[in-house]
GROMACS .gro file of C-alpha atoms in nm:
model
  349
    1UNK     CA    1  13.517  11.841  13.352
    2UNK     CA    2  13.185  12.008  13.372
    3UNK     CA    3  12.992  11.729  13.221
    4UNK     CA    4  13.101  11.456  13.459
    5UNK     CA    5  13.047  11.650  13.788
    6UNK     CA    6  12.694  11.756  13.675
    7UNK     CA    7  12.589  11.394  13.638
    8UNK     CA    8  12.627  11.350  14.016
    9UNK     CA    9  12.468  11.687  14.091
   10UNK     CA   10  12.173  11.631  13.856
   11UNK     CA   11  12.093  11.270  13.978
   12UNK     CA   12  12.122  11.399  14.335
   13UNK     CA   13  11.895  11.711  14.294
   14UNK     CA   14  11.628  11.527  14.103
   15UNK     CA   15  11.656  11.181  14.263
   16UNK     CA   16  11.765  11.219  14.621
   17UNK     CA   17  11.732  11.577  14.719
   18UNK     CA   18  11.353  11.557  14.776
   19UNK     CA   19  11.403  11.293  15.046
   20UNK     CA   20  11.675  11.485  15.246
   21UNK     CA   21  11.596  11.773  15.480
   22UNK     CA   22  11.709  12.115  15.345
   23UNK     CA   23  11.948  12.161  15.636
   24UNK     CA   24  12.141  11.842  15.526
   25UNK     CA   25  12.162  11.902  15.157
   26UNK     CA   26  12.525  11.984  15.167
   27UNK     CA   27  12.614  11.673  15.349
   28UNK     CA   28  12.388  11.467  15.139
   29UNK     CA   29  12.549  11.591  14.820
   30UNK     CA   30  12.882  11.533  14.961
   31UNK     CA   31  12.816  11.154  15.064
   32UNK     CA   32  12.616  11.084  14.748
   33UNK     CA   33  12.883  11.226  14.510
   34UNK     CA   34  13.140  11.015  14.675
   35UNK     CA   35  12.935  10.709  14.634
   36UNK     CA   36  12.836  10.798  14.286
   37UNK     CA   37  13.200  10.837  14.147
   38UNK     CA   38  13.315  10.541  14.363
   39UNK     CA   39  13.055  10.321  14.172
   40UNK     CA   40  13.125  10.478  13.841
   41UNK     CA   41  13.506  10.447  13.878
   42UNK     CA   42  13.482  10.098  13.977
   43UNK     CA   43  13.282  10.025  13.675
   44UNK     CA   44  13.533  10.200  13.458
   45UNK     CA   45  13.827  10.007  13.588
   46UNK     CA   46  13.790   9.748  13.324
   47UNK     CA   47  13.722   9.932  12.981
   48UNK     CA   48  13.693   9.591  12.819
   49UNK     CA   49  13.378   9.527  13.024
   50UNK     CA   50  13.202   9.861  12.926
   51UNK     CA   51  12.979   9.694  12.663
   52UNK     CA   52  12.868   9.456  12.948
   53UNK     CA   53  12.798   9.733  13.212
   54UNK     CA   54  12.628   9.980  12.987
   55UNK     CA   55  12.497   9.764  12.714
   56UNK     CA   56  12.354   9.474  12.901
   57UNK     CA   57  12.283   9.609  13.250
   58UNK     CA   58  12.258   9.982  13.292
   59UNK     CA   59  12.089  10.080  12.953
   60UNK     CA   60  11.810   9.805  12.985
   61UNK     CA   61  11.738   9.898  13.339
   62UNK     CA   62  11.719  10.262  13.248
   63UNK     CA   63  11.493  10.203  12.962
   64UNK     CA   64  11.272   9.977  13.167
   65UNK     CA   65  11.211  10.203  13.442
   66UNK     CA   66  11.159  10.517  13.215
   67UNK     CA   67  10.941  10.314  12.987
   68UNK     CA   68  10.719  10.241  13.271
   69UNK     CA   69  10.657  10.595  13.336
   70UNK     CA   70  10.619  10.706  12.975
   71UNK     CA   71  10.391  10.430  12.912
   72UNK     CA   72  10.160  10.572  13.194
   73UNK     CA   73  10.164  10.907  13.037
   74UNK     CA   74  10.071  10.783  12.706
   75UNK     CA   75   9.785  10.553  12.843
   76UNK     CA   76   9.633  10.808  13.082
   77UNK     CA   77   9.744  11.165  12.980
   78UNK     CA   78   9.683  11.453  13.213
   79UNK     CA   79   9.565  11.678  12.912
   80UNK     CA   80   9.561  11.706  12.538
   81UNK     CA   81   9.856  11.831  12.357
   82UNK     CA   82   9.655  12.041  12.111
   83UNK     CA   83   9.519  12.246  12.387
   84UNK     CA   84   9.859  12.349  12.520
   85UNK     CA   85   9.993  12.679  12.399
   86UNK     CA   86  10.369  12.733  12.341
   87UNK     CA   87  10.522  12.944  12.604
   88UNK     CA   88  10.835  13.183  12.639
   89UNK     CA   89  11.063  13.166  12.359
   90UNK     CA   90  10.911  12.862  12.207
   91UNK     CA   91  10.614  13.081  12.113
   92UNK     CA   92  10.829  13.274  11.884
   93UNK     CA   93  11.134  13.067  11.807
   94UNK     CA   94  11.045  12.713  11.858
   95UNK     CA   95  11.292  12.569  11.644
   96UNK     CA   96  11.595  12.766  11.748
   97UNK     CA   97  11.511  12.751  12.118
   98UNK     CA   98  11.468  12.371  12.101
   99UNK     CA   99  11.795  12.344  11.914
  100UNK     CA  100  11.991  12.546  12.184
  101UNK     CA  101  11.812  12.367  12.466
  102UNK     CA  102  11.952  12.054  12.304
  103UNK     CA  103  12.295  12.176  12.402
  104UNK     CA  104  12.222  12.074  12.754
  105UNK     CA  105  12.184  11.715  12.655
  106UNK     CA  106  12.553  11.716  12.571
  107UNK     CA  107  12.474  11.447  12.306
  108UNK     CA  108  12.704  11.570  12.018
  109UNK     CA  109  13.004  11.616  12.266
  110UNK     CA  110  12.930  11.287  12.444
  111UNK     CA  111  12.910  11.116  12.095
  112UNK     CA  112  13.267  11.234  12.003
  113UNK     CA  113  13.383  11.078  12.326
  114UNK     CA  114  13.175  10.769  12.323
  115UNK     CA  115  13.274  10.708  11.964
  116UNK     CA  116  13.627  10.625  12.072
  117UNK     CA  117  13.512  10.409  12.338
  118UNK     CA  118  13.265  10.204  12.121
  119UNK     CA  119  13.553  10.157  11.852
  120UNK     CA  120  13.797  10.030  12.107
  121UNK     CA  121  13.531   9.821  12.268
  122UNK     CA  122  13.449   9.660  11.918
  123UNK     CA  123  13.838   9.601  11.877
  124UNK     CA  124  13.829   9.397  12.199
  125UNK     CA  125  13.555   9.184  12.046
  126UNK     CA  126  13.772   9.124  11.751
  127UNK     CA  127  13.618   9.368  11.516
  128UNK     CA  128  13.909   9.556  11.356
  129UNK     CA  129  13.854   9.569  10.981
  130UNK     CA  130  13.772   9.933  10.903
  131UNK     CA  131  13.467   9.855  10.689
  132UNK     CA  132  13.328   9.630  10.957
  133UNK     CA  133  13.377   9.891  11.218
  134UNK     CA  134  13.203  10.138  11.004
  135UNK     CA  135  12.901   9.914  10.954
  136UNK     CA  136  12.890   9.839  11.320
  137UNK     CA  137  12.905  10.208  11.416
  138UNK     CA  138  12.629  10.278  11.162
  139UNK     CA  139  12.400  10.021  11.286
  140UNK     CA  140  12.441  10.118  11.662
  141UNK     CA  141  12.411  10.481  11.565
  142UNK     CA  142  12.085  10.414  11.386
  143UNK     CA  143  11.939  10.218  11.676
  144UNK     CA  144  12.058  10.491  11.909
  145UNK     CA  145  11.886  10.774  11.683
  146UNK     CA  146  11.557  10.579  11.686
  147UNK     CA  147  11.548  10.505  12.054
  148UNK     CA  148  11.654  10.873  12.164
  149UNK     CA  149  11.415  11.020  11.918
  150UNK     CA  150  11.135  10.807  12.074
  151UNK     CA  151  11.246  10.883  12.430
  152UNK     CA  152  11.272  11.250  12.368
  153UNK     CA  153  10.937  11.255  12.181
  154UNK     CA  154  10.767  11.078  12.470
  155UNK     CA  155  10.924  11.306  12.723
  156UNK     CA  156  10.815  11.599  12.529
  157UNK     CA  157  10.463  11.464  12.508
  158UNK     CA  158  10.457  11.391  12.887
  159UNK     CA  159  10.569  11.743  12.974
  160UNK     CA  160  10.313  11.905  12.734
  161UNK     CA  161  10.035  11.692  12.866
  162UNK     CA  162  10.124  11.751  13.217
  163UNK     CA  163  10.029  12.137  13.168
  164UNK     CA  164   9.674  11.991  13.204
  165UNK     CA  165   9.731  11.934  13.565
  166UNK     CA  166  10.039  12.161  13.652
  167UNK     CA  167  10.167  12.487  13.578
  168UNK     CA  168  10.499  12.535  13.389
  169UNK     CA  169  10.806  12.429  13.603
  170UNK     CA  170  11.137  12.589  13.628
  171UNK     CA  171  11.309  12.293  13.455
  172UNK     CA  172  11.249  11.947  13.327
  173UNK     CA  173  11.374  11.787  13.631
  174UNK     CA  174  11.087  11.944  13.834
  175UNK     CA  175  10.827  11.860  13.560
  176UNK     CA  176  10.947  11.486  13.559
  177UNK     CA  177  10.919  11.460  13.942
  178UNK     CA  178  10.560  11.609  13.933
  179UNK     CA  179  10.463  11.365  13.654
  180UNK     CA  180  10.598  11.067  13.840
  181UNK     CA  181  10.450  11.166  14.168
  182UNK     CA  182  10.100  11.233  13.979
  183UNK     CA  183  10.095  10.871  13.842
  184UNK     CA  184  10.260  10.675  14.120
  185UNK     CA  185  10.265  10.882  14.432
  186UNK     CA  186  10.560  10.829  14.660
  187UNK     CA  187  10.651  10.519  14.452
  188UNK     CA  188  10.690  10.759  14.147
  189UNK     CA  189  10.965  10.956  14.337
  190UNK     CA  190  11.140  10.645  14.394
  191UNK     CA  191  11.101  10.534  14.023
  192UNK     CA  192  11.218  10.885  13.916
  193UNK     CA  193  11.528  10.845  14.134
  194UNK     CA  194  11.610  10.513  13.966
  195UNK     CA  195  11.562  10.662  13.635
  196UNK     CA  196  11.793  10.962  13.690
  197UNK     CA  197  12.059  10.774  13.881
  198UNK     CA  198  12.078  10.494  13.619
  199UNK     CA  199  12.087  10.745  13.336
  200UNK     CA  200  12.363  10.951  13.485
  201UNK     CA  201  12.564  10.642  13.617
  202UNK     CA  202  12.574  10.488  13.268
  203UNK     CA  203  12.679  10.813  13.101
  204UNK     CA  204  12.931  10.869  13.379
  205UNK     CA  205  13.085  10.531  13.323
  206UNK     CA  206  13.137  10.604  12.957
  207UNK     CA  207  13.268  10.959  13.006
  208UNK     CA  208  13.516  10.846  13.279
  209UNK     CA  209  13.636  10.563  13.041
  210UNK     CA  210  13.657  10.787  12.743
  211UNK     CA  211  13.845  11.067  12.925
  212UNK     CA  212  14.099  10.817  13.098
  213UNK     CA  213  14.177  10.640  12.763
  214UNK     CA  214  14.209  10.954  12.575
  215UNK     CA  215  14.455  11.098  12.837
  216UNK     CA  216  14.656  10.783  12.827
  217UNK     CA  217  14.688  10.832  12.451
  218UNK     CA  218  14.787  11.202  12.483
  219UNK     CA  219  15.000  11.180  12.798
  220UNK     CA  220  15.117  10.821  12.842
  221UNK     CA  221  15.342  10.910  13.143
  222UNK     CA  222  15.061  10.809  13.363
  223UNK     CA  223  14.842  10.497  13.341
  224UNK     CA  224  14.473  10.448  13.289
  225UNK     CA  225  14.391  10.399  13.656
  226UNK     CA  226  14.596  10.696  13.759
  227UNK     CA  227  14.387  10.921  13.523
  228UNK     CA  228  14.056  10.748  13.623
  229UNK     CA  229  14.124  10.825  13.991
  230UNK     CA  230  14.233  11.183  13.924
  231UNK     CA  231  13.913  11.272  13.714
  232UNK     CA  232  13.696  11.097  13.961
  233UNK     CA  233  13.832  11.285  14.261
  234UNK     CA  234  13.816  11.624  14.063
  235UNK     CA  235  13.462  11.546  13.953
  236UNK     CA  236  13.351  11.472  14.312
  237UNK     CA  237  13.484  11.823  14.425
  238UNK     CA  238  13.334  12.009  14.147
  239UNK     CA  239  13.000  11.828  14.177
  240UNK     CA  240  12.972  11.971  14.533
  241UNK     CA  241  12.947  12.333  14.386
  242UNK     CA  242  12.581  12.228  14.322
  243UNK     CA  243  12.377  12.190  13.996
  244UNK     CA  244  12.269  12.547  13.968
  245UNK     CA  245  12.639  12.675  13.977
  246UNK     CA  246  12.760  12.404  13.752
  247UNK     CA  247  12.479  12.489  13.488
  248UNK     CA  248  12.549  12.860  13.523
  249UNK     CA  249  12.907  12.811  13.405
  250UNK     CA  250  12.834  12.525  13.171
  251UNK     CA  251  12.610  12.739  12.941
  252UNK     CA  252  12.874  12.959  12.815
  253UNK     CA  253  13.116  12.670  12.769
  254UNK     CA  254  12.854  12.479  12.577
  255UNK     CA  255  12.782  12.778  12.363
  256UNK     CA  256  13.142  12.786  12.265
  257UNK     CA  257  13.206  12.405  12.230
  258UNK     CA  258  12.879  12.281  12.071
  259UNK     CA  259  12.913  12.484  11.748
  260UNK     CA  260  13.273  12.349  11.711
  261UNK     CA  261  13.167  12.003  11.762
  262UNK     CA  262  12.877  12.036  11.513
  263UNK     CA  263  13.083  12.171  11.244
  264UNK     CA  264  13.344  11.910  11.305
  265UNK     CA  265  13.085  11.640  11.268
  266UNK     CA  266  12.955  11.816  10.958
  267UNK     CA  267  13.275  11.829  10.772
  268UNK     CA  268  13.349  11.488  10.870
  269UNK     CA  269  13.021  11.373  10.722
  270UNK     CA  270  13.083  11.576  10.399
  271UNK     CA  271  13.403  11.392  10.355
  272UNK     CA  272  13.211  11.061  10.364
  273UNK     CA  273  13.528  10.851  10.400
  274UNK     CA  274  13.737  11.026  10.130
  275UNK     CA  275  14.061  11.193  10.199
  276UNK     CA  276  13.991  11.558  10.260
  277UNK     CA  277  14.210  11.876  10.260
  278UNK     CA  278  14.290  11.982  10.622
  279UNK     CA  279  14.182  12.345  10.503
  280UNK     CA  280  13.831  12.244  10.521
  281UNK     CA  281  13.870  12.181  10.891
  282UNK     CA  282  14.085  12.474  10.962
  283UNK     CA  283  13.875  12.744  10.798
  284UNK     CA  284  13.542  12.603  10.912
  285UNK     CA  285  13.667  12.560  11.264
  286UNK     CA  286  13.847  12.894  11.286
  287UNK     CA  287  13.561  13.102  11.173
  288UNK     CA  288  13.300  12.899  11.381
  289UNK     CA  289  13.515  12.928  11.682
  290UNK     CA  290  13.529  13.302  11.675
  291UNK     CA  291  13.166  13.342  11.654
  292UNK     CA  292  13.110  13.072  11.914
  293UNK     CA  293  13.333  13.259  12.156
  294UNK     CA  294  13.114  13.558  12.099
  295UNK     CA  295  12.802  13.336  12.190
  296UNK     CA  296  12.978  13.192  12.488
  297UNK     CA  297  13.075  13.530  12.614
  298UNK     CA  298  12.719  13.664  12.584
  299UNK     CA  299  12.598  13.359  12.786
  300UNK     CA  300  12.827  13.420  13.085
  301UNK     CA  301  12.688  13.532  13.417
  302UNK     CA  302  12.635  13.907  13.464
  303UNK     CA  303  12.953  13.949  13.671
  304UNK     CA  304  13.108  14.297  13.700
  305UNK     CA  305  13.427  14.198  13.506
  306UNK     CA  306  13.215  14.025  13.240
  307UNK     CA  307  12.977  14.308  13.165
  308UNK     CA  308  13.214  14.502  12.937
  309UNK     CA  309  13.300  14.173  12.748
  310UNK     CA  310  12.917  14.095  12.707
  311UNK     CA  311  12.859  14.444  12.563
  312UNK     CA  312  13.142  14.407  12.317
  313UNK     CA  313  13.026  14.061  12.218
  314UNK     CA  314  12.675  14.185  12.179
  315UNK     CA  315  12.787  14.466  11.945
  316UNK     CA  316  12.969  14.210  11.717
  317UNK     CA  317  12.678  13.971  11.730
  318UNK     CA  318  12.445  14.224  11.570
  319UNK     CA  319  12.623  14.214  11.237
  320UNK     CA  320  12.581  13.838  11.211
  321UNK     CA  321  12.299  13.659  11.055
  322UNK     CA  322  12.088  13.437  11.295
  323UNK     CA  323  12.260  13.587  11.588
  324UNK     CA  324  11.929  13.669  11.742
  325UNK     CA  325  11.874  13.295  11.762
  326UNK     CA  326  12.233  13.235  11.891
  327UNK     CA  327  12.310  13.057  11.572
  328UNK     CA  328  12.545  13.326  11.454
  329UNK     CA  329  12.804  13.070  11.384
  330UNK     CA  330  12.621  12.879  11.098
  331UNK     CA  331  12.695  13.124  10.829
  332UNK     CA  332  13.054  13.166  10.920
  333UNK     CA  333  13.100  12.801  10.912
  334UNK     CA  334  12.967  12.778  10.563
  335UNK     CA  335  13.183  13.067  10.472
  336UNK     CA  336  13.482  12.884  10.604
  337UNK     CA  337  13.400  12.572  10.384
  338UNK     CA  338  13.366  12.800  10.087
  339UNK     CA  339  13.695  12.964  10.141
  340UNK     CA  340  13.881  12.630  10.195
  341UNK     CA  341  13.717  12.488   9.879
  342UNK     CA  342  13.840  12.787   9.675
  343UNK     CA  343  14.187  12.752   9.821
  344UNK     CA  344  14.192  12.370   9.739
  345UNK     CA  345  14.082  12.437   9.388
  346UNK     CA  346  14.358  12.693   9.338
  347UNK     CA  347  14.617  12.445   9.488
  348UNK     CA  348  14.499  12.174   9.241
  349UNK     CA  349  14.496  12.394   8.939
   0.00000   0.00000   0.00000
């Protein structure tokens, strides 16, 4: 419920806010969020069509407009990457900083949700045999990895070379707006608006569908359309808090949820299709969750009632390996797997 509202706030802030007077930003966000979730909700009404909407329409359109901008940055770069010095935390902890910034993409969390949607979409296409489903998921995942790696790499290149023309911006959205305006002028701002709106819309359709279908599975007392309407309305309300406020509260939530999601995926991959004792999940997730909660508390805003908790969390964190890089959960997750493995072997003996 913080990922979906942020899609509307982000696309508005980057795509449309520059065209609207500051005195009308509140009304603009309200109208835009209503239209955004009306369209996303409409496209989500028929889950069976999600492959058509996202795979055949929204994704190609998004890649086309983004590809145009990135091609320009490669053909006519504003500077040389080798001449640009790393700034801020990237100068000392490039890997850890990039890893943590990746939390904001929500890729792992979204993958867990979209995985269900993809399997159900493949079922509707008549693909139900587990082996065939697995092969289809692996193929689509491999394509996604290649394309996402290419897109992120080119975006990083565009951002780095833009330092030859601009100073470091407060966030990537501002940098992307500067790049688009540099190459295409006012047309670049329109192109950027299309890129961001399409990107957020396709993700919104997937998340609304995944959430509504999951809720039907968990609480079948209401139907798919009822859950879809409820989450769309709630997301519209939250979106109007504004992007800055949403991000401020999203960071601690992500610091808590992301390690759990990573460990869940890690344990599942270690399983590799074999039956695995639930102790592996229980121990790894439990120890990871404790440390992730500490990281989440440390990332909370400096409110009066939060400060004592942050001080306590910081004290605990000093005893954890890699806590300085906000990766204190990594060693406990391995410890949890080791404890589980020991217990499983004891049960088997």
